[in-house]
Short mmCIF file of C-alpha atoms and ligand atoms in Angstrom, two decimals:
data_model
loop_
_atom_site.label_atom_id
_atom_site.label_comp_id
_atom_site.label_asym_id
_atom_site.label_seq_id
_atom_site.Cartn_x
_atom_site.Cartn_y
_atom_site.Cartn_z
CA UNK A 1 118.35 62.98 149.84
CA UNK A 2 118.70 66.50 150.64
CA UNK A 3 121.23 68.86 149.28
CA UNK A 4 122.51 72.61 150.75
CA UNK A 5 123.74 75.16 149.01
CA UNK A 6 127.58 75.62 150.01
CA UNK A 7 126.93 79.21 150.50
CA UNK A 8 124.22 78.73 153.36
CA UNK A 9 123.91 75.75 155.06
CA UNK A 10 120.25 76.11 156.45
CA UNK A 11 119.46 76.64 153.07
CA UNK A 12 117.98 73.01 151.97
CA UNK A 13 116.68 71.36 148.36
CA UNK A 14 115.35 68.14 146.93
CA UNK A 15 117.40 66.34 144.62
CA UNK A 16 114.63 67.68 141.92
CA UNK A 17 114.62 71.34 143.02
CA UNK A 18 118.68 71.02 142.76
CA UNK A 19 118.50 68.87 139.65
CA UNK A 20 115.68 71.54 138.10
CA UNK A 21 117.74 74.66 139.41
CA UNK A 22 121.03 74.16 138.96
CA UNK A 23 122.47 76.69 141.39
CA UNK A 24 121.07 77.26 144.52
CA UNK A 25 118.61 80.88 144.77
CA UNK A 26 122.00 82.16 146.68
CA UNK A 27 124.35 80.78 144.11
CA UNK A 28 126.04 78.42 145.82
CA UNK A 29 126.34 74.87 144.66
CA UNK A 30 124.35 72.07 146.44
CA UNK A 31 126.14 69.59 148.29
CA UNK A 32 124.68 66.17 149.90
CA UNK A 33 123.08 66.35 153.42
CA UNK A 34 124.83 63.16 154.19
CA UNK A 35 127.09 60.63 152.13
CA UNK A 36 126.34 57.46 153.81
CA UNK A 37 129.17 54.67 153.23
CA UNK A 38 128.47 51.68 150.90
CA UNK A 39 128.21 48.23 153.08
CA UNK A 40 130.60 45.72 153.06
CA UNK A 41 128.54 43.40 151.27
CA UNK A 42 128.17 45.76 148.05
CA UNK A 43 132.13 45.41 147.72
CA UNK A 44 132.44 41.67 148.28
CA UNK A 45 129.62 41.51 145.19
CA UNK A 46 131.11 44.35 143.24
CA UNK A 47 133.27 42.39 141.24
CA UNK A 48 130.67 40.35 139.63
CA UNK A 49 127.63 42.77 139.49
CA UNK A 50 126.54 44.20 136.44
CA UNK A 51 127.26 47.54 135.61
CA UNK A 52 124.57 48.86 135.51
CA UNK A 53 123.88 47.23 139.30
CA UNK A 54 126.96 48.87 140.48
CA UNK A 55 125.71 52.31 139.37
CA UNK A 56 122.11 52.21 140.66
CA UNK A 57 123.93 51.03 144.07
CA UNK A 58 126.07 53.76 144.31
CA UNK A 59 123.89 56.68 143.19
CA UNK A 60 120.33 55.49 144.80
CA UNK A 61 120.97 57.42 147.75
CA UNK A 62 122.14 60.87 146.23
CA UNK A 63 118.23 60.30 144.62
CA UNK A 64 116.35 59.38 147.26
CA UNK A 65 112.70 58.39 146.44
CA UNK A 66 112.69 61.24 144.12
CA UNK A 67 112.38 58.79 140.98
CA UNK A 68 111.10 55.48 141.95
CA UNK A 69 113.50 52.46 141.54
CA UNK A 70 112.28 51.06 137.89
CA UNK A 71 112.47 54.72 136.78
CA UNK A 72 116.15 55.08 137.81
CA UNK A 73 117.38 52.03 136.85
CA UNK A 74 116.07 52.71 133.68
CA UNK A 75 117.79 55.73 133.47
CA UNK A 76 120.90 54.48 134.19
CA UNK A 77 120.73 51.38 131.88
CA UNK A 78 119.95 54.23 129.08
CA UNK A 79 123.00 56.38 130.45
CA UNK A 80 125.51 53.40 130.40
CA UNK A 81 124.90 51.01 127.80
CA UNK A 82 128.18 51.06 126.64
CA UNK A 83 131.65 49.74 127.74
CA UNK A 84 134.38 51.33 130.36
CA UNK A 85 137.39 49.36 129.80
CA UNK A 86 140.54 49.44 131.83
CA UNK A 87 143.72 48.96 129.15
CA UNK A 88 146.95 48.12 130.52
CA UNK A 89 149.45 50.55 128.83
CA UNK A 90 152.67 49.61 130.67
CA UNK A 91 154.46 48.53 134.14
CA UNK A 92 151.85 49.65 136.84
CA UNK A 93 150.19 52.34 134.20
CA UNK A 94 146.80 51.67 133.18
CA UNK A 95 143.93 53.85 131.49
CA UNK A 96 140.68 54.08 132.38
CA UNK A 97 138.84 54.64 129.10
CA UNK A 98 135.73 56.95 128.67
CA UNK A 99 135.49 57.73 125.26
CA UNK A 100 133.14 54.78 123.95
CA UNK A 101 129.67 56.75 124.48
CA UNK A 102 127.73 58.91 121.92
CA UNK A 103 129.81 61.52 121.57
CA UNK A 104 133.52 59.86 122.34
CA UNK A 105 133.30 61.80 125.69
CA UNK A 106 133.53 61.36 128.98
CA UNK A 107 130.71 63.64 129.46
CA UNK A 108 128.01 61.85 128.00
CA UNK A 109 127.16 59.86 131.30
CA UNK A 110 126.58 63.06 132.83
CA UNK A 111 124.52 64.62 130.33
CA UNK A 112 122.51 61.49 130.01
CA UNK A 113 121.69 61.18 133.25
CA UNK A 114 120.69 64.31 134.13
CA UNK A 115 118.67 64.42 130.55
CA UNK A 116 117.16 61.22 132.20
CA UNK A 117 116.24 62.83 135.82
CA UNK A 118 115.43 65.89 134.42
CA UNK A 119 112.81 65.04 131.69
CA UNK A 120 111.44 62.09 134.14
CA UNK A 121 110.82 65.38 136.81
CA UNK A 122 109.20 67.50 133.72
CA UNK A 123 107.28 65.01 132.77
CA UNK A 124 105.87 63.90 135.76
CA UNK A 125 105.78 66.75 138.11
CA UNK A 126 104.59 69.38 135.58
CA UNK A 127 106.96 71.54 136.05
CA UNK A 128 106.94 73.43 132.62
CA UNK A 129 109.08 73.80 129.73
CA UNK A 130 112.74 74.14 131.18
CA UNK A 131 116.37 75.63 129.13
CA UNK A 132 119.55 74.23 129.46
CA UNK A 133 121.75 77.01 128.79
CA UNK A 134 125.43 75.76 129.01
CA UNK A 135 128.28 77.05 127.92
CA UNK A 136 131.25 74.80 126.71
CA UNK A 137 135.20 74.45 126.06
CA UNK A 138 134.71 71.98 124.03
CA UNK A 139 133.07 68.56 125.10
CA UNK A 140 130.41 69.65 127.19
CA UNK A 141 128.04 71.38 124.18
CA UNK A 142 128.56 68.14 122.24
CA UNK A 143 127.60 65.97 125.03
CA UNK A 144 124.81 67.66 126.57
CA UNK A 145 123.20 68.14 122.76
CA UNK A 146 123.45 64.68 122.51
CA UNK A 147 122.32 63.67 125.51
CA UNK A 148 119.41 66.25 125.70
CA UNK A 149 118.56 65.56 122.20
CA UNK A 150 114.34 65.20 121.75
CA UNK A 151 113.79 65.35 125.57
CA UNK A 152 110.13 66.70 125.77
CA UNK A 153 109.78 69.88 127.70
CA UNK A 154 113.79 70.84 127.54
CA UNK A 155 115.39 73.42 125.27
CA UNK A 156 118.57 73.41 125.03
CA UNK A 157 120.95 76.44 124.36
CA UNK A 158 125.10 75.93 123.96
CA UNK A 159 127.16 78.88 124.07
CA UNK A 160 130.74 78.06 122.76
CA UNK A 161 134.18 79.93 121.60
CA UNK A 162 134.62 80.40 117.93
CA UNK A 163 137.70 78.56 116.84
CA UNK A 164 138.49 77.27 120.30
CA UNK A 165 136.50 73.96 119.86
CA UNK A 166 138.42 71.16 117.47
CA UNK A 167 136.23 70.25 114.51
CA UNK A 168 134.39 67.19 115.28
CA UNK A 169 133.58 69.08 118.54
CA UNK A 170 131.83 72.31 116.75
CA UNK A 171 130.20 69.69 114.56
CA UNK A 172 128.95 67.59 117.37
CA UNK A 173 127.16 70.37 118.97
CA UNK A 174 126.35 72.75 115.80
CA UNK A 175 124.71 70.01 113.95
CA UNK A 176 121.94 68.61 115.67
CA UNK A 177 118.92 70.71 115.23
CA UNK A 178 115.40 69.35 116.83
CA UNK A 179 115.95 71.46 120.76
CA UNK A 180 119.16 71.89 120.33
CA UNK A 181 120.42 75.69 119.60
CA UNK A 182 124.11 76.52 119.22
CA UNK A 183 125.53 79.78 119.60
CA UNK A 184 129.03 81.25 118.93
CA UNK A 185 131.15 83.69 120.64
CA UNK A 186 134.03 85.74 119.40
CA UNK A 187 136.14 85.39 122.89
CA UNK A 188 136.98 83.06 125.01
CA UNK A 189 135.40 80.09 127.14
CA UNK A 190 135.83 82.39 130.17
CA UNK A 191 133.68 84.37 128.76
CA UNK A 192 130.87 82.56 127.04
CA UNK A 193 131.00 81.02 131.38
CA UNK A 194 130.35 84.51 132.65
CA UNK A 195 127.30 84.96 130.17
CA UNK A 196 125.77 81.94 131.38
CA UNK A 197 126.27 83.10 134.62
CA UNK A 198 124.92 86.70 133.96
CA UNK A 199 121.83 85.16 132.20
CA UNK A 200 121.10 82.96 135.59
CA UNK A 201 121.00 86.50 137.51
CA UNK A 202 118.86 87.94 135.31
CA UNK A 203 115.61 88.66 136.56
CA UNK A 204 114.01 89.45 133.26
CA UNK A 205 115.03 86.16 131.37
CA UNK A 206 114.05 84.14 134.68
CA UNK A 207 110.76 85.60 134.51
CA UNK A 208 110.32 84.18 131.04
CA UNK A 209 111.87 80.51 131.13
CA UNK A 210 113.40 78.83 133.30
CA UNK A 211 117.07 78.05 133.53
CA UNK A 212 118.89 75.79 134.32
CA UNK A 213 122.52 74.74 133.72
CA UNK A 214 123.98 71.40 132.47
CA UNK A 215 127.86 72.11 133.85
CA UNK A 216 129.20 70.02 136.37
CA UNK A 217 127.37 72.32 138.90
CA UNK A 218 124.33 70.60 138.48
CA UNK A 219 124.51 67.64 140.89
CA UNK A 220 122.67 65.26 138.59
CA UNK A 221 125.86 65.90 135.66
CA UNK A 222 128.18 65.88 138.58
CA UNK A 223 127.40 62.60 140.47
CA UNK A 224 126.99 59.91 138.10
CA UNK A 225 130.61 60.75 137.28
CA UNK A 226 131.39 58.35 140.16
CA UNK A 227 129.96 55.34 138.46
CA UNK A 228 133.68 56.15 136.39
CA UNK A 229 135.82 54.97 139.50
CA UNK A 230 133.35 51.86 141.07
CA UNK A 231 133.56 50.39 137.62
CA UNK A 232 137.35 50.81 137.01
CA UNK A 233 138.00 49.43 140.57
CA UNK A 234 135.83 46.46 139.51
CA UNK A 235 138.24 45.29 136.53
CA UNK A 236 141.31 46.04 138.35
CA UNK A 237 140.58 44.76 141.95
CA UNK A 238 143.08 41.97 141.15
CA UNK A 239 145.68 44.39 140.95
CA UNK A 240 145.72 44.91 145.03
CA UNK A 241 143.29 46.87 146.89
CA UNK A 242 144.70 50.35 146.47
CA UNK A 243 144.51 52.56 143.05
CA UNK A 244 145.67 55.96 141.99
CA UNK A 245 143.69 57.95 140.08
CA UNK A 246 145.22 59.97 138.16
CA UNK A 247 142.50 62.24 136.35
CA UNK A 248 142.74 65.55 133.84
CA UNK A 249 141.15 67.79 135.47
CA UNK A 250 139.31 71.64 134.15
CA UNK A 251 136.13 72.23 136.34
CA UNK A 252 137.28 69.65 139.11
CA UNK A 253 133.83 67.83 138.93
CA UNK A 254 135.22 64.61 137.48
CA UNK A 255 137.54 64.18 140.05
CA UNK A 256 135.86 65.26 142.63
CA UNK A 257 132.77 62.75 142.00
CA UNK A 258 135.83 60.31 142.48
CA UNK A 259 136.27 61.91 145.96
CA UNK A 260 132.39 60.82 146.41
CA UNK A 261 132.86 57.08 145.87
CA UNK A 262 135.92 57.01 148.01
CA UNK A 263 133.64 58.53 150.57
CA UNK A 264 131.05 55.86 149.71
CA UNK A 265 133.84 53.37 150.70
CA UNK A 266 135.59 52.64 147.68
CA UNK A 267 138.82 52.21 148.02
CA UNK A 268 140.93 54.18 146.36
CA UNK A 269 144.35 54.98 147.52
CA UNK A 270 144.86 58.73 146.27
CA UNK A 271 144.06 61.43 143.94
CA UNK A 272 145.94 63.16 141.27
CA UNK A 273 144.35 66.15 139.67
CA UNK A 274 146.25 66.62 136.34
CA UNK A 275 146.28 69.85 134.65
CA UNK A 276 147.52 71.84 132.11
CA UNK A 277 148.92 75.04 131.80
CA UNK A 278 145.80 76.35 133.93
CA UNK A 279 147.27 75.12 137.03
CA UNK A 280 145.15 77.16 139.75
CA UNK A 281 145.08 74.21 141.30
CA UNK A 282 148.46 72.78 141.46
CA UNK A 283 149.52 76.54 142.28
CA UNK A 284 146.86 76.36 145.81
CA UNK A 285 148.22 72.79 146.51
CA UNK A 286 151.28 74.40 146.36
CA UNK A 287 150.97 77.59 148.25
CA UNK A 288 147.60 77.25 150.19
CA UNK A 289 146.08 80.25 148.10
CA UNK A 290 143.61 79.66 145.56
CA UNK A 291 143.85 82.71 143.06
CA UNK A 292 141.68 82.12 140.33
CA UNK A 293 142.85 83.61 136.99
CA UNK A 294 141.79 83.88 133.09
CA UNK A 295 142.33 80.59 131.22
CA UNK A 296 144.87 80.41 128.71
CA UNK A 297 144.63 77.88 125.10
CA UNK A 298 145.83 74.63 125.37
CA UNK A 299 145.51 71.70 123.09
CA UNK A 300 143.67 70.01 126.28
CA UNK A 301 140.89 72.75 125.24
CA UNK A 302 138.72 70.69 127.81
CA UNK A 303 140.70 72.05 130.67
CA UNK A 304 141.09 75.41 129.80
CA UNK A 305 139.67 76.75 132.88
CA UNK A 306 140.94 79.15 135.43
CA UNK A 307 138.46 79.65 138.01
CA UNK A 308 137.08 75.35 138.51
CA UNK A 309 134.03 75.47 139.49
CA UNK A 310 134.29 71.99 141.70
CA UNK A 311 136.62 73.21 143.66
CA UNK A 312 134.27 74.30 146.68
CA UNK A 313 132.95 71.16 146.94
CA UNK A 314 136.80 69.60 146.98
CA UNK A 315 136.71 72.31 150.15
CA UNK A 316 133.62 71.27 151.43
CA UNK A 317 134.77 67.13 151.36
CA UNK A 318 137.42 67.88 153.21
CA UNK A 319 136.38 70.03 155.48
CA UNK A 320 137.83 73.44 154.11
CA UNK A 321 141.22 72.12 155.09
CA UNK A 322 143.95 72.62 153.55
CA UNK A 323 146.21 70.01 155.01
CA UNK A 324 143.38 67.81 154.49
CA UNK A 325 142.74 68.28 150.84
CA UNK A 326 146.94 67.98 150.89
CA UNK A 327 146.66 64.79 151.90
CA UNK A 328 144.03 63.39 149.30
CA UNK A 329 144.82 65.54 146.59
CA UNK A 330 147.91 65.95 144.47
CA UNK A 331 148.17 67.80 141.30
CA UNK A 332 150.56 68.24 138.48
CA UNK A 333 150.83 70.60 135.58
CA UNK A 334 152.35 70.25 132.11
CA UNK A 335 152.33 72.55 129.25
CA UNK A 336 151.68 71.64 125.64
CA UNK A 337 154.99 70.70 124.40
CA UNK A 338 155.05 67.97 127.39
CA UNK A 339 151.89 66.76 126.78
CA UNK A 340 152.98 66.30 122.97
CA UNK A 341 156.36 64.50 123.77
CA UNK A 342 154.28 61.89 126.13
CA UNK A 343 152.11 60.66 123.42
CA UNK A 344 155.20 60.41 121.18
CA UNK A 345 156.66 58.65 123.62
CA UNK A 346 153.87 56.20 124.96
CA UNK A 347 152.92 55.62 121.21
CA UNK A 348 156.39 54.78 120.44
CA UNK A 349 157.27 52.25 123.47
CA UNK A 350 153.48 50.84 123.75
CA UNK A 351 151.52 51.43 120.19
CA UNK A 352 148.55 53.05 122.92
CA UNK A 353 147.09 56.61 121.16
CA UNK A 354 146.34 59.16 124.18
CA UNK A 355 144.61 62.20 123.47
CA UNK A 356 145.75 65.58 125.03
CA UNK A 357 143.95 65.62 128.09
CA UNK A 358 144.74 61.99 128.73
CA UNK A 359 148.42 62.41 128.46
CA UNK A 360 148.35 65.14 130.88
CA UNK A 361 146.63 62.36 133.37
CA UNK A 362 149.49 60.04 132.14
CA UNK A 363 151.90 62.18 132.97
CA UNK A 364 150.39 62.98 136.47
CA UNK A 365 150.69 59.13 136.69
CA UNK A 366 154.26 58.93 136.38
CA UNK A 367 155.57 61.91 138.36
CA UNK A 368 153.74 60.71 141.12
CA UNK A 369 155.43 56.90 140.53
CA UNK A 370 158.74 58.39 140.82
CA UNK A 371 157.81 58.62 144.84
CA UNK A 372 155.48 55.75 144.87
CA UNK A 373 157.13 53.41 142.72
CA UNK A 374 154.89 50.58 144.32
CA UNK A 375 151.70 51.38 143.62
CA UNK A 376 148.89 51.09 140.88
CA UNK A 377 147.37 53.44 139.04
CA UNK A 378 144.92 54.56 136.32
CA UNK A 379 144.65 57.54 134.34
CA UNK A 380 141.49 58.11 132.87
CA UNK A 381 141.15 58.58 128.94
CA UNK A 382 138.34 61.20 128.57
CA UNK A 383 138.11 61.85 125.15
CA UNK A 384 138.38 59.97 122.47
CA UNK A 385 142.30 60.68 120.07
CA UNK A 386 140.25 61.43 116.87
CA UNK A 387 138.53 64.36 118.67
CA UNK A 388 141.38 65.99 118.75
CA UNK A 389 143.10 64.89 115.78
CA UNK A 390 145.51 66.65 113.85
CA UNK A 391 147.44 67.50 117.28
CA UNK A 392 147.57 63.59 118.01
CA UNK A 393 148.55 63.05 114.59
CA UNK A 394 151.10 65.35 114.20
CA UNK A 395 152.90 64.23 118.08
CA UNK A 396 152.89 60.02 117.31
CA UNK A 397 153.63 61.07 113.49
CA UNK A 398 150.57 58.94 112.03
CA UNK A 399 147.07 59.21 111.01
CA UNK A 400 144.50 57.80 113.28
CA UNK A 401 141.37 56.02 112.47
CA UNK A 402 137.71 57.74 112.57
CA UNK A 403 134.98 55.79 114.13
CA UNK A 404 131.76 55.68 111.44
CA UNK A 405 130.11 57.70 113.98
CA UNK A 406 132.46 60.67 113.33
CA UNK A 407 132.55 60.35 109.95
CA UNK A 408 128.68 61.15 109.17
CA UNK A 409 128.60 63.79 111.86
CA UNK A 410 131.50 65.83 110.07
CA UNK A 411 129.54 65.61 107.02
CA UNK A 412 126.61 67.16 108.61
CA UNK A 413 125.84 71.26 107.93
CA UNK A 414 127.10 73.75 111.27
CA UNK A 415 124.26 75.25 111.62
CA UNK A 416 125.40 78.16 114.85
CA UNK A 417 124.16 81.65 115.59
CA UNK A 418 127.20 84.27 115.99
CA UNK A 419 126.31 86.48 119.10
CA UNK A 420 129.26 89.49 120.40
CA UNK A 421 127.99 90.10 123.43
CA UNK A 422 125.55 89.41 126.80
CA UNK A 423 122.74 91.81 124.87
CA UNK A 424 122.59 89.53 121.56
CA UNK A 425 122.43 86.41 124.29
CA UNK A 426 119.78 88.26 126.28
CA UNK A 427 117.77 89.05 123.18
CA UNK A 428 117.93 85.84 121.91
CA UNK A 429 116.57 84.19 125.27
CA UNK A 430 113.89 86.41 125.43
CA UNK A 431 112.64 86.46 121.91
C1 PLP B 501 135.47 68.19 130.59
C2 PLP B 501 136.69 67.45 130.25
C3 PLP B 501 137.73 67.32 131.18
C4 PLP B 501 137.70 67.98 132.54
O1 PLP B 501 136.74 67.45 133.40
P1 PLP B 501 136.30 68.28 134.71
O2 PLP B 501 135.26 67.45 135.34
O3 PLP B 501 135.78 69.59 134.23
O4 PLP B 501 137.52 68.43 135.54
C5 PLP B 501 138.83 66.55 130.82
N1 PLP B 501 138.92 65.98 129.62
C6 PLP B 501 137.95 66.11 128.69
C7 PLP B 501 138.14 65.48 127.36
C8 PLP B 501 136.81 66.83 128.98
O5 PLP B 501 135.86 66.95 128.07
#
């Protein structure tokens, strides 16, 4: 499969150049030549195939013969060896829940798969030693530490805001050691995103290693996000043929990898991108101009993002239409003391726990019921409650359990280098 970069179309990659760069040399992001739709047969067998069957089926053509097939499905069996379940939470509500990897995130599929693809091209293709430089609101660092952890040939540097990342989070990604490097910013995610950008421009620093980036930009953390909606669909096919998704949404790429299976013929009957009080998106939904705009703090730290990055391929899918992206796409927004007030609630009528960023996807759920009172729908859980803790605690009014996993990390020692500014970064890379 071939990719172009969204700012030049004649411009074209191999899923390994675009997997190995990141960005395209114009700085667009790279978007699939072609999706080609999923045959019938696939969905008649979907409901019994393995998981990891279902995942190899969807992404094989976005690889190509780039990594032969007992290479990728060995990457994927490493990516996903652990559960997705679908929990019924009430009426036509369910939750799609993607906490039960590594690091209780969502993220980790990403990060492991493109941790797989990436050391199987360093390895193989002697490409040289390669650094992920990735900056983080919160899950991401953990995630991509985790899931980059020991990879020959990859460094691995996380840039992340002081005091903006809940505990286990900082721990997660501060306490890893081996490739892993954590650095912390006095500021904001914004801007620990615009270093990461400024280091990619850099001539100097790309003259001495090679970058590349582990956000949802790069296609290989982006894509395997659709394995999310094939399996989901799988466990609630008996529910009727049509689901809303209802997902929390920052840098867009989760949801729009959802866009990519419906493309691949999934089907799926709509899209609701849930937000929080960063509501670019809801506001262009709303008024057909996207202004992008500094994030504000939210206890959905996750989706603290003003400016989604995603959100030119969401153009690209449907054609930069407006209408068109109308039609597929709705999108809510809910502030904090909302978000608090549905896990109260939703705790109280149903004993379920939601964390932040899944009760804004719950509550995306629900507005949209109130015209669609018919339909199904899922909201996906992307983080695990005890991540963000004391703010679940303190809404449903009760302590939560830790998972062993959690418990050893927090004893572990932050080990983090404070940088101010893009010179300390800079110096840093180079040295
Ligand atoms: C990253 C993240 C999101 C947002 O996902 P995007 O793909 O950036 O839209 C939502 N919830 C959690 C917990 C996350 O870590």
């Amino acid at each position: 499969m071939n990719y172009f970069s969204l700012n030049n179309k004649n411009h074209s990659s191999s899923f390994e150049n675009a997997v190995i760069r990141g960005l395209a040399p114009d700085k667009g992001l790279y978007f699939p030549e072609h999706i080609e739709k999923l045959p019938d047969s696939f969905f008649s067998a979907l409901p019994n195939m393995p998981q990891t069957e279902v995942a190899y089926q969807a992404i094989k053509q976005f690889v190509g013969d780039e990594i032969p097939e007992a290479e990728l499905k060995k990457i994927i069996a490493q990516t996903l060896d652990f559960e997705f379940p679908v929990v019924h939470v009430k009426d036509n509500v369910y939750t799609l829940e993607l906490f039960h990897g590594p690091t209780l995130a969502f993220k980790d599929v990403g990060a492991r798969f493109m941790a797989g693809s990436l050391g199987y091209f360093i390895t193989k293709n002697e490409v040289g030693k390669v650094t992920v430089l990735v900056a983080t609101s919160g899950d991401t660092g953990g995630a991509v530490a985790n899931g980059f952890l020991g990879v020959e040939g990859i460094d691995v540097v996380i840039l992340y805001p002081k005091g903006k990342v809940s505990k286990i989070q900082e721990k997660q990604l501060t306490t890893l050691g081996e490739n892993v490097t954590a650095l912390e910013i006095d500021g904001a995610f914004d801007q620990c995103q615009d270093m990461v950008k400024q280091a990619f421009l850099d001539e100097e620093i790309q003259s001495k290693r090679q970058l590349t980036s582990a956000n949802s930009i790069n296609v290989a953390r982006w894509l395997p996000q659709m394995f999310y909606y094939f399996l989901a669909y799988r466990q609630l096919a008996s529910e009727g043929k049509n689901i809303v998704f209802s997902v929390p949404s920052g840098n867009f790429g989760n949801v729009c990898a959802g866009m990519v299976a419906k493309e691949l013929g999934l089907p799926i009957k709509h899209f609701i991108a849930s937000n929080n009080a960063n509501r670019t998106i809801t506001d262009y939904l709303e008024t057909g101009t996207y202004e992008p705009r500094p994030s504000v703090s939210t206890i959905s730290n996750a989706m603290d993002i003003g400016n989604p990055s995603n959100f030119v391929r969401i153009l690209q899918l449907f054609q930069n239409e407006y209408g068109n992206v109308k039609e597929n796409l709705t999108s809510f927004s809910y502030d904090d003391e909302v978000t608090k007030e549905a896990m109260q609630e939703v705790y109280n009528e149903t004993g379920y726990v939601m964390d932040p960023h899944g009760a804004v996807g719950y509550l995306g759920l629900q507005e949209y019921f109130k015209d669609h009172p018919n339909e199904v729908g899922a909201f996906l859980e992307t983080a695990h409650p005890c991540k963000f803790r004391e703010t679940v605690e303190d809404a449903i009014g009760k302590q939560i359990d830790i998972p062993d996993s959690i418990k050893e990390v927090l004893e572990k020692e932050k080990k983090a280098i404070s940088i101010k500014d893009y010179a300390d970064l800079k110096a840093f890379l180079l040295s």
